[in-house]
Short mmCIF file of C-alpha atoms in Angstrom, two decimals:
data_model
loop_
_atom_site.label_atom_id
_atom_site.label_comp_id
_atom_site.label_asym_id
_atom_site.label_seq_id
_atom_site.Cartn_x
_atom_site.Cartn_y
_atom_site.Cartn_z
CA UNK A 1 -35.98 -10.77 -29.12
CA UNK A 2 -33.91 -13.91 -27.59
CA UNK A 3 -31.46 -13.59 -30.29
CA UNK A 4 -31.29 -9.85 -30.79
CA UNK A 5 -30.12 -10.17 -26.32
CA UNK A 6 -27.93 -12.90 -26.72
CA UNK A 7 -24.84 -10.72 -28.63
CA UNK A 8 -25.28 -8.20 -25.52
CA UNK A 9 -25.75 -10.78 -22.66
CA UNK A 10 -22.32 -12.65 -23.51
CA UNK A 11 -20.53 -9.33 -23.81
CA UNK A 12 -21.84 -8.45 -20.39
CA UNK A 13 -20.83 -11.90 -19.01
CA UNK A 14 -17.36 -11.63 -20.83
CA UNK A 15 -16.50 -8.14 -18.88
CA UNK A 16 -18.00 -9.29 -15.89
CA UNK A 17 -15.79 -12.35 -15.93
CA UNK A 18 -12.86 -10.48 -17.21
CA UNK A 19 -13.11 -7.75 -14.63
CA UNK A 20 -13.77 -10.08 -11.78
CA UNK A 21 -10.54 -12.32 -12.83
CA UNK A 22 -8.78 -8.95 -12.28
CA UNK A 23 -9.60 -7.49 -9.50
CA UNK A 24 -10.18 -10.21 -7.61
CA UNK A 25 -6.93 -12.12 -8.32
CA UNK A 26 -4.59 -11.06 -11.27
CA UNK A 27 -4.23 -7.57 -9.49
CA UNK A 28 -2.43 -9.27 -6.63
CA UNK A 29 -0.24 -11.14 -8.52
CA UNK A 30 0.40 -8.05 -10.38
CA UNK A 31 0.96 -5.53 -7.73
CA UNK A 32 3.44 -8.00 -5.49
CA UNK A 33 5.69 -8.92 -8.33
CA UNK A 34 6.80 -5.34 -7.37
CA UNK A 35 8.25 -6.78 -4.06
CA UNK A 36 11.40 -8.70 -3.71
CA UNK A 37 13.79 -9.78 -0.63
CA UNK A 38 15.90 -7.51 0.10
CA UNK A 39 19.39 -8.26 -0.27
CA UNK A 40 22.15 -7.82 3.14
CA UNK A 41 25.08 -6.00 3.02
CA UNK A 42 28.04 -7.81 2.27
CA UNK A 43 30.21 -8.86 5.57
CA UNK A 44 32.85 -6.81 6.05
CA UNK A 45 36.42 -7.79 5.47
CA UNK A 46 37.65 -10.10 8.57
CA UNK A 47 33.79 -10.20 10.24
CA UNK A 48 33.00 -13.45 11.41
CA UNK A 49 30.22 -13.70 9.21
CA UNK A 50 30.90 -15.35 5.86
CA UNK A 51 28.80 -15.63 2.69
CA UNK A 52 27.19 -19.05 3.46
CA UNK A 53 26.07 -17.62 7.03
CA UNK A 54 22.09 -19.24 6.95
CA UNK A 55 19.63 -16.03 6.14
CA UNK A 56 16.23 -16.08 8.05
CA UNK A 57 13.11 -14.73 5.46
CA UNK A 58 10.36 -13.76 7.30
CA UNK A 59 7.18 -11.74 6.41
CA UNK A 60 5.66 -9.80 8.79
CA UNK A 61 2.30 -8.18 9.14
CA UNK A 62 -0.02 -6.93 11.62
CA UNK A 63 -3.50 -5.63 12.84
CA UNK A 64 -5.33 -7.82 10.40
CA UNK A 65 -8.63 -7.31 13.17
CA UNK A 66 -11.17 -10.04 11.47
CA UNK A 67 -14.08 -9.20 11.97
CA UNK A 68 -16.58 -11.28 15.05
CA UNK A 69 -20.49 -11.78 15.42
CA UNK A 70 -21.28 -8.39 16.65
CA UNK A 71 -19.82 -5.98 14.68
CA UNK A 72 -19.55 -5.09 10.39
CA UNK A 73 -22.03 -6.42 7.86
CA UNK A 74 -21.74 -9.97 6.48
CA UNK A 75 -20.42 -8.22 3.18
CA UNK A 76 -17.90 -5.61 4.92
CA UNK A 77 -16.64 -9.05 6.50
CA UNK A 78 -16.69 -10.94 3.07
CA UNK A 79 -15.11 -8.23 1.08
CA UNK A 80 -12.23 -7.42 3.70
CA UNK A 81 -11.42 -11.17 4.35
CA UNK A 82 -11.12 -12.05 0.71
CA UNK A 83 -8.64 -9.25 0.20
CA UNK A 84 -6.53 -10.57 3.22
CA UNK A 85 -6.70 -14.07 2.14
CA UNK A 86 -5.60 -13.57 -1.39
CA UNK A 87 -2.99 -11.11 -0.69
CA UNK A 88 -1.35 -13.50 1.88
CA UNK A 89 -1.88 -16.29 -0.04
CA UNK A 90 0.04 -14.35 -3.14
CA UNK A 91 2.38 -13.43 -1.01
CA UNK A 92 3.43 -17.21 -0.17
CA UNK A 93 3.19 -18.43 -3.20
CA UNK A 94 5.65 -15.71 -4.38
CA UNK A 95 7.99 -15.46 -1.33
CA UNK A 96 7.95 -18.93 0.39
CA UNK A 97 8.95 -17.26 3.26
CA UNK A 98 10.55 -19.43 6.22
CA UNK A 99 8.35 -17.56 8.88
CA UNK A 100 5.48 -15.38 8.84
CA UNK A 101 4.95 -13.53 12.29
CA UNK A 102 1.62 -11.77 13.16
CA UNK A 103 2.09 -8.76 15.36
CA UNK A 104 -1.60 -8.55 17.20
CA UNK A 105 -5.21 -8.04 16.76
CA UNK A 106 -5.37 -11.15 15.07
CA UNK A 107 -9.31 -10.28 15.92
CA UNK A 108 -11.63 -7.32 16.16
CA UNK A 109 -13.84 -8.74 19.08
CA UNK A 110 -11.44 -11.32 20.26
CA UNK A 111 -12.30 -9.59 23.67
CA UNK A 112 -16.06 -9.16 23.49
CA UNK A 113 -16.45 -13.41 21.81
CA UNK A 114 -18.00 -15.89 23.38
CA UNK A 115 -16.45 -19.74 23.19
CA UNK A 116 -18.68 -20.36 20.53
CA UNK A 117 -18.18 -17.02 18.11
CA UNK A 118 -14.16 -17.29 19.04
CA UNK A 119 -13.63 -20.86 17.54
CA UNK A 120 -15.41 -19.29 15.04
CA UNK A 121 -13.36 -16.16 13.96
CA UNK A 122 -10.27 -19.02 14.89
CA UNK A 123 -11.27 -21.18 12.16
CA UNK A 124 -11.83 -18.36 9.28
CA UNK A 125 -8.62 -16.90 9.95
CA UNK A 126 -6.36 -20.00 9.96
CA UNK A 127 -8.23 -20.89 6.92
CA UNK A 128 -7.02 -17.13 5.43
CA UNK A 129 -3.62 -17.39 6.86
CA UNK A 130 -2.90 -21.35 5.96
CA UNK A 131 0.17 -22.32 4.79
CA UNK A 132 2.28 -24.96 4.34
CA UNK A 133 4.70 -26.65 6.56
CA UNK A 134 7.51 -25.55 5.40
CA UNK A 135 6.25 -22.12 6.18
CA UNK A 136 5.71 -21.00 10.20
CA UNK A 137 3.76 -19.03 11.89
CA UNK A 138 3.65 -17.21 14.74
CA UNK A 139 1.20 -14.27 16.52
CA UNK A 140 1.64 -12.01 19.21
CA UNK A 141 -1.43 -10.55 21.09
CA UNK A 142 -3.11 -7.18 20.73
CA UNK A 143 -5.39 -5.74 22.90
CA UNK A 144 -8.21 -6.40 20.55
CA UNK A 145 -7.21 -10.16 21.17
CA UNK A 146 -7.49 -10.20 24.87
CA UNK A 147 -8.95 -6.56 25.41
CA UNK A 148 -7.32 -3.73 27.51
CA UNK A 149 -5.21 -3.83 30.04
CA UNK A 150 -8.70 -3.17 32.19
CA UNK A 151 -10.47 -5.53 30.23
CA UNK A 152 -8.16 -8.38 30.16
CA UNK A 153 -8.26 -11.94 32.47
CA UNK A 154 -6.92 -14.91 32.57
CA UNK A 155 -9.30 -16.52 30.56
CA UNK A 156 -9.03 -14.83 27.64
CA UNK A 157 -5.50 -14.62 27.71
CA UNK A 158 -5.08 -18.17 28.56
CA UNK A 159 -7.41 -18.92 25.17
CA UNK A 160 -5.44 -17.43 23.34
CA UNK A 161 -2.19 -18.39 24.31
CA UNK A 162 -3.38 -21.91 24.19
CA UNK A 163 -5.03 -21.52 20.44
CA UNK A 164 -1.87 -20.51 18.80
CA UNK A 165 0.82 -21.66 21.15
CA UNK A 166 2.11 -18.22 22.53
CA UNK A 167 3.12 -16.82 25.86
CA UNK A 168 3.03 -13.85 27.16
CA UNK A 169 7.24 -13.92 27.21
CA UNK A 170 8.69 -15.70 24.58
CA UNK A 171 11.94 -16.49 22.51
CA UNK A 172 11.83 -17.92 18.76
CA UNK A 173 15.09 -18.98 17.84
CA UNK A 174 15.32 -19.92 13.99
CA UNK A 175 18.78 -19.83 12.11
CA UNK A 176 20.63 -18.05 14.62
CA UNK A 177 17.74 -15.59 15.21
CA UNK A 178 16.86 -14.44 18.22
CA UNK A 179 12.96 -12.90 18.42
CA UNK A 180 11.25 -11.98 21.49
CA UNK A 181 7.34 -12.42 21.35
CA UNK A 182 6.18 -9.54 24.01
CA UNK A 183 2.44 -9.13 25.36
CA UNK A 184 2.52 -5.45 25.68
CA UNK A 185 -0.84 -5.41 26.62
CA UNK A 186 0.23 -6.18 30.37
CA UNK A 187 3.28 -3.99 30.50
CA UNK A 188 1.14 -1.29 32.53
CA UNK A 189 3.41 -1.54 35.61
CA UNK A 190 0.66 -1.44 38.05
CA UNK A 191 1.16 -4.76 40.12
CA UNK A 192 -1.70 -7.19 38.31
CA UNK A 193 -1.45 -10.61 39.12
CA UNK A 194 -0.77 -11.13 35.03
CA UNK A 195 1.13 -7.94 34.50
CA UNK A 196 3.53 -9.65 37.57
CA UNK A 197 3.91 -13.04 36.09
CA UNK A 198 4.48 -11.37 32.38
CA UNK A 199 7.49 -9.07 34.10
CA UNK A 200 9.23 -11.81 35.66
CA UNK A 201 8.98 -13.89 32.57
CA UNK A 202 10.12 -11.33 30.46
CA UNK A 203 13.08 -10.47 32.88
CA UNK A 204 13.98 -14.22 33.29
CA UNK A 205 14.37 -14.42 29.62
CA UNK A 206 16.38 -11.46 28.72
CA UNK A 207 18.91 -12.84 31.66
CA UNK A 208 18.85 -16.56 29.75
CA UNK A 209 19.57 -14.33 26.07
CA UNK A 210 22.20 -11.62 28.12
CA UNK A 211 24.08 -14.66 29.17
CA UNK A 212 24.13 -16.55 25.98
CA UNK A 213 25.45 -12.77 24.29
CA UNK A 214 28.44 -12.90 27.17
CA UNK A 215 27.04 -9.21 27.75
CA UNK A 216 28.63 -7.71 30.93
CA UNK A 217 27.78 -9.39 34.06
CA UNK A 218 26.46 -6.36 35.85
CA UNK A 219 23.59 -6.16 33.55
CA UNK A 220 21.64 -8.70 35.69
CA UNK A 221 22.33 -9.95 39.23
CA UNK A 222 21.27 -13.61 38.10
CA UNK A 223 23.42 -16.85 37.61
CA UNK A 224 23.94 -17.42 33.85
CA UNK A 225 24.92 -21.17 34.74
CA UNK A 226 21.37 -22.31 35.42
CA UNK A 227 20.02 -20.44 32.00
CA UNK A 228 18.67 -21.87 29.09
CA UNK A 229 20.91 -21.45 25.64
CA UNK A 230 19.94 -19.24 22.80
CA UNK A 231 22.39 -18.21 19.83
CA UNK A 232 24.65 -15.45 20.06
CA UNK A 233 22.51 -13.18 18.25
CA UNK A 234 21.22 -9.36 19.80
CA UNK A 235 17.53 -10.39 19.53
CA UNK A 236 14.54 -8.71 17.45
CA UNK A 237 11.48 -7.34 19.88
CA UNK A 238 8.13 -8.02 18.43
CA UNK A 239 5.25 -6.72 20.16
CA UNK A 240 1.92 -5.34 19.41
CA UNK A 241 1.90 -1.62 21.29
CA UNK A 242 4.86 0.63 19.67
CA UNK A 243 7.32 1.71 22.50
CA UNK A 244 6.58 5.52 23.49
CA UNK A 245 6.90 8.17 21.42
CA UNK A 246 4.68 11.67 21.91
CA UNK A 247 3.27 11.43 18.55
CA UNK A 248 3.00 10.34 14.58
CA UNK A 249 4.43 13.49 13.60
CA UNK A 250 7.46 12.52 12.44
CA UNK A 251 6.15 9.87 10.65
CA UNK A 252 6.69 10.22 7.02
CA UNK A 253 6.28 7.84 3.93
CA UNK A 254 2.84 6.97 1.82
CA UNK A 255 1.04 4.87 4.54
CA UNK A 256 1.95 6.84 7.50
CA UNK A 257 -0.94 8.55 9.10
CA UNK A 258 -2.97 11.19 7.60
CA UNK A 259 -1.74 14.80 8.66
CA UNK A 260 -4.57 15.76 11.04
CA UNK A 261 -3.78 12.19 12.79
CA UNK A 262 -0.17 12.75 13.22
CA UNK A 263 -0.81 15.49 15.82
CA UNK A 264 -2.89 13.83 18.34
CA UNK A 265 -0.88 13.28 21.03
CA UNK A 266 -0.62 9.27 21.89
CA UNK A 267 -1.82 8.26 25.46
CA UNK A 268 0.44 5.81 27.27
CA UNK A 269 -0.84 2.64 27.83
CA UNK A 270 -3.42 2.89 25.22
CA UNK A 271 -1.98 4.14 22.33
CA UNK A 272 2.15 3.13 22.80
CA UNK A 273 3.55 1.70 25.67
CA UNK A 274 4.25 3.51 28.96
CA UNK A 275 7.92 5.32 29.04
CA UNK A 276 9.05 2.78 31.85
CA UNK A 277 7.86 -0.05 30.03
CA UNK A 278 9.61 1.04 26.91
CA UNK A 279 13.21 1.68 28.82
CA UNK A 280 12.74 -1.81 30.98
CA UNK A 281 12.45 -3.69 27.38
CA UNK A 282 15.56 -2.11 25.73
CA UNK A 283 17.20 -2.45 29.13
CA UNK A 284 16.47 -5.67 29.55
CA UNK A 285 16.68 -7.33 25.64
CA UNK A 286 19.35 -4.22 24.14
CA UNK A 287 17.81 -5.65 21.00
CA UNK A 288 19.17 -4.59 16.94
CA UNK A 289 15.23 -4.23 15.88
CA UNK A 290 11.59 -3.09 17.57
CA UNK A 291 8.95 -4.39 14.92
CA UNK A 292 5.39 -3.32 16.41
CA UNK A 293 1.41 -2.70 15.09
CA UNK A 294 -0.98 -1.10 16.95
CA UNK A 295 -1.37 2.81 15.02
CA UNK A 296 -2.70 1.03 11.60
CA UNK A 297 -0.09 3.23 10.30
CA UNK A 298 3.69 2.81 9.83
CA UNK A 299 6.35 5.11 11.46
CA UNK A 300 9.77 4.60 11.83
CA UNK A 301 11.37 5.50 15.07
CA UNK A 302 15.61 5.53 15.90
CA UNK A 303 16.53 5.49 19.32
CA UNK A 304 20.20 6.06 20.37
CA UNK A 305 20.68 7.13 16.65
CA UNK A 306 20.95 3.44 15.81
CA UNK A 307 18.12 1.35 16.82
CA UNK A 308 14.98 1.21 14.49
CA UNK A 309 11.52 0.54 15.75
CA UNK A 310 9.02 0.20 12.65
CA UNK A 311 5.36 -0.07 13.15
CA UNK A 312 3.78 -1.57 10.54
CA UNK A 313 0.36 -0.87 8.95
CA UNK A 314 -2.93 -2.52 9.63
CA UNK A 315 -3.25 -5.57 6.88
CA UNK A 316 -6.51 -4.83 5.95
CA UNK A 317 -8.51 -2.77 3.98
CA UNK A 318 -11.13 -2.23 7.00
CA UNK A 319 -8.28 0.25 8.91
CA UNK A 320 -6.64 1.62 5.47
CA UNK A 321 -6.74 2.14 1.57
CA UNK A 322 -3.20 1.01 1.10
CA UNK A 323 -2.05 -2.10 3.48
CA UNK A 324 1.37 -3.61 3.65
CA UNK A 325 3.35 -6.29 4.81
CA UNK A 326 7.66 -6.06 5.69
CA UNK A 327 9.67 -8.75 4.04
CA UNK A 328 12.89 -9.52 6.06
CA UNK A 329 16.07 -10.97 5.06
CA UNK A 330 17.69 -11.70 8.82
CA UNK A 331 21.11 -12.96 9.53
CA UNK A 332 22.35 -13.32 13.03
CA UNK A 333 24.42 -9.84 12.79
CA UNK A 334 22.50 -8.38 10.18
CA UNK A 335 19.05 -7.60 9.09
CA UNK A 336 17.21 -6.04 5.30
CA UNK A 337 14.03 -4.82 5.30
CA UNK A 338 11.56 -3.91 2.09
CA UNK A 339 7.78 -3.22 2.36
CA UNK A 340 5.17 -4.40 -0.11
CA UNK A 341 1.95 -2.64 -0.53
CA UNK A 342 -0.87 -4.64 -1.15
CA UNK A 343 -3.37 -3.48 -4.04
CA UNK A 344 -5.15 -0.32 -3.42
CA UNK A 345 -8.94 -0.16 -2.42
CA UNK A 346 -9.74 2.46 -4.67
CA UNK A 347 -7.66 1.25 -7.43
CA UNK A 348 -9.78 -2.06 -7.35
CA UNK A 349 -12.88 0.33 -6.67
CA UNK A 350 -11.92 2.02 -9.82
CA UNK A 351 -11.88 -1.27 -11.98
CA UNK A 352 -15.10 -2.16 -10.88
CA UNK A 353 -16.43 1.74 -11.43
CA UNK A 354 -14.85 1.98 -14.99
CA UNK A 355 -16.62 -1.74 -15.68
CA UNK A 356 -19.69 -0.79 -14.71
CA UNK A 357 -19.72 2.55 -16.69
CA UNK A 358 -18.97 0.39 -19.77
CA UNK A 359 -21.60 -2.09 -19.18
CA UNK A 360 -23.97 0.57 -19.38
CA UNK A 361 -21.97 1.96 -22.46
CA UNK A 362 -22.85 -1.47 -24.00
CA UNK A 363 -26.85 -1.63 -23.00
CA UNK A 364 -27.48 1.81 -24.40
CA UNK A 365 -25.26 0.46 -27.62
CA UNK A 366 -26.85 -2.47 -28.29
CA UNK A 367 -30.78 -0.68 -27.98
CA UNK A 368 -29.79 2.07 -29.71
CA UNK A 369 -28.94 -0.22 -32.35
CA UNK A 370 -31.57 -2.08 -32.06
CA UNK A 371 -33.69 1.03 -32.45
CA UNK A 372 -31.80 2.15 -35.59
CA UNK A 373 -32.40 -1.59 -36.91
CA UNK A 374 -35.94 -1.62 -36.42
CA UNK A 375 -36.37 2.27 -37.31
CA UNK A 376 -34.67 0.65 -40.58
CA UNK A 377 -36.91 -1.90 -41.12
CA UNK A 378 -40.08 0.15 -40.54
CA UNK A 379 -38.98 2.81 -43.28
CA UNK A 380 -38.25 -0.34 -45.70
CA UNK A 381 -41.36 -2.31 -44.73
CA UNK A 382 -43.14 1.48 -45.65
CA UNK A 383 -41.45 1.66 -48.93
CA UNK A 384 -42.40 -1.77 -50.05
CA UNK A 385 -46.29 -1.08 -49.28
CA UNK A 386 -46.02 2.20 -50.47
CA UNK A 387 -44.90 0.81 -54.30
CA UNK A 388 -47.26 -2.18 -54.22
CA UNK A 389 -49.91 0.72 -53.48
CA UNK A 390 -48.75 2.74 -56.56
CA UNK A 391 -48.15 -0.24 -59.00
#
């Protein structure tokens, strides 16, 4: 009997490695050989920008929401987290990008954790998103990191900030690049003590970056002489809430929202930011891109017919079937964007489906030829005592 299993047993453990080593890491490799940087426009004739001006590449992604100790099964957590960490991790290997930039809800429950369950969900996602050092990386807060504007303090935002080295109003300069870390989460305008402090930082630093830009004077009432220095570069706003718009509806493109989605009306404050908050930042920053997260769905928005604002997708398989990350090529006058999906829950579903269906293809096979074999035998084994019987 040992022998007669043994034929079937290594064909089941050859499709079960075979379809394991596919799904679970050639199709990554696979699918993001697709992607490529994207290329910038050559510089126009007489433009101060020549061909050896340094180009930025950055990845960005967002919404990757790991899950914490009180929500989603230990295998929903498993499953989702692999599929982050070997997507990124293909991704890097592949790209070598110069900086990777996280735009919010790093964490599902980042609001609800305890000190113990945070440093927890910390660890697990620096050991997803690891990289090397020639590689940096930087996160902006959602609201699933700190909570609501009603559910947000000073302690968690002050964990936070401290665990991955952001503030609430920040500039990253990196080869001429100006990029403005927002936390969007306290743009509500309503006079809190962090909402207050987040304002003034924010206005203090599009003064220092105004000044540096020689943008007209009347723009701010401060003294550009006591300012800090940043290139000469309109910035790129990163932030985790979208700025307003009414709805999703003119959202178009594979991973934009599904059609009954795109007609819900989007609250401000919860779902993008309030219409204030969204003129004070391009007042303020007059900045060349608006990269945001938030909708788990991607949209892109022009204001003044020439400003972009893309919201990228949620990263993870939890919030959608088909994530995606933005590769950017950046100079300090120009920018190229190109989105890579990441492989396709279903299509991986459908590996595993088709696998299984064969497996059982095989079993029934193999008995059914065992059952012809042995029918075989039993008809021989008859002949032979039937003509020792007649002889």
């Amino acid at each position: 009997m040992g022998r007669r299993l043994a034929p079937l047993l290594l064909q089941l453990l050859l499709l079960c490695c075979a379809v394991l080593w596919v799904s679970e890491l050639a199709i990554y490799t696979a699918v993001l050989l697709r992607c490529r940087w994207p290329l910038l426009p050559a510089a126009a004739p007489g433009g101060q920008e020549g061909p050896s001006a340094p180009v930025l590449r950055a990845l960005f992604l967002a919404d990757p929401h790991l899950l914490g100790a009180l929500r989603g099964h230990w295998l929903d957590k498993l499953r989702r987290e692999w599929q982050m960490e070997r997507a990124f991790q293909t991704a890097l290997w592949l790209f070598e990008p110069d900086a990777v930039f996280v735009l919010g809800d790093l964490f599902d429950e980042g609001k609800w954790s305890s000190p113990e369950d945070f440093k927890e969900d910390v660890r697990r996602f620096q050991t997803m998103f690891r990289h090397s050092t020639s590689t940096e990386l930087f996160v902006v807060v959602g609201n699933h990191d700190i909570g609501f504007h009603h559910e947000m303090d000073w302690y968690k935002l002050q964990r936070f900030e401290h665990t991955f080295n952001f503030t609430s109003a920040k500039v990253v300069s990196r080869k001429g690049v100006n990029f403005v870390l927002v936390n969007s989460v306290a743009l509500q305008g309503d006079g809190c003590s962090i909402c207050k402090k987040v304002e003034n930082d924010l206005l203090q630093l599009s003064l220092a970056l105004n000044c540096s830009r020689q943008l007209d004077p009347n723009h701010s009432s401060g003294n550009c002489k006591d300012k800090g220095i940043f290139p000469d570069s309109a910035p790129i706003l990163l932030q985790h809430y979208p700025l307003y718009r009414v709805s999703d509806e003119e959202c178009t493109g594979e991973d934009s929202a599904p059609p009954e989605e795109k007609k819900v009306l989007f609250k401000e404050r919860f779902d993008t930011l309030s219409i204030e908050a969204s003129e004070k930042l391009l007042w303020w920053f007059q900045p060349r891109l608006i990269l945001s997260g938030h909708t788990h769905s991607a949209c892109t928005v022009m204001y003044n017919q020439h400003l972009p604002e893309l919201s990228i997708p949620s990263f993870s398989w939890r919030n959608r079937n088909n994530p995606s990350f933005l590769l950017a090529s950046i100079t300090a006058t120009d920018f190229a964007l190109y989105k890579c999906f990441m492989p396709r829950e279903s299509t991986v579903g459908a590996i595993y489906l088709t696998a299984g269906s064969l497996a059982i293809f095989l079993i029934l096979l193999h008995f059914h030829f065992c059952q012809w074999m042995t029918h075989n035998l039993i008809n021989k084994l008859l002949h032979v005592i039937k003509g020792h019987r007649s002889d």
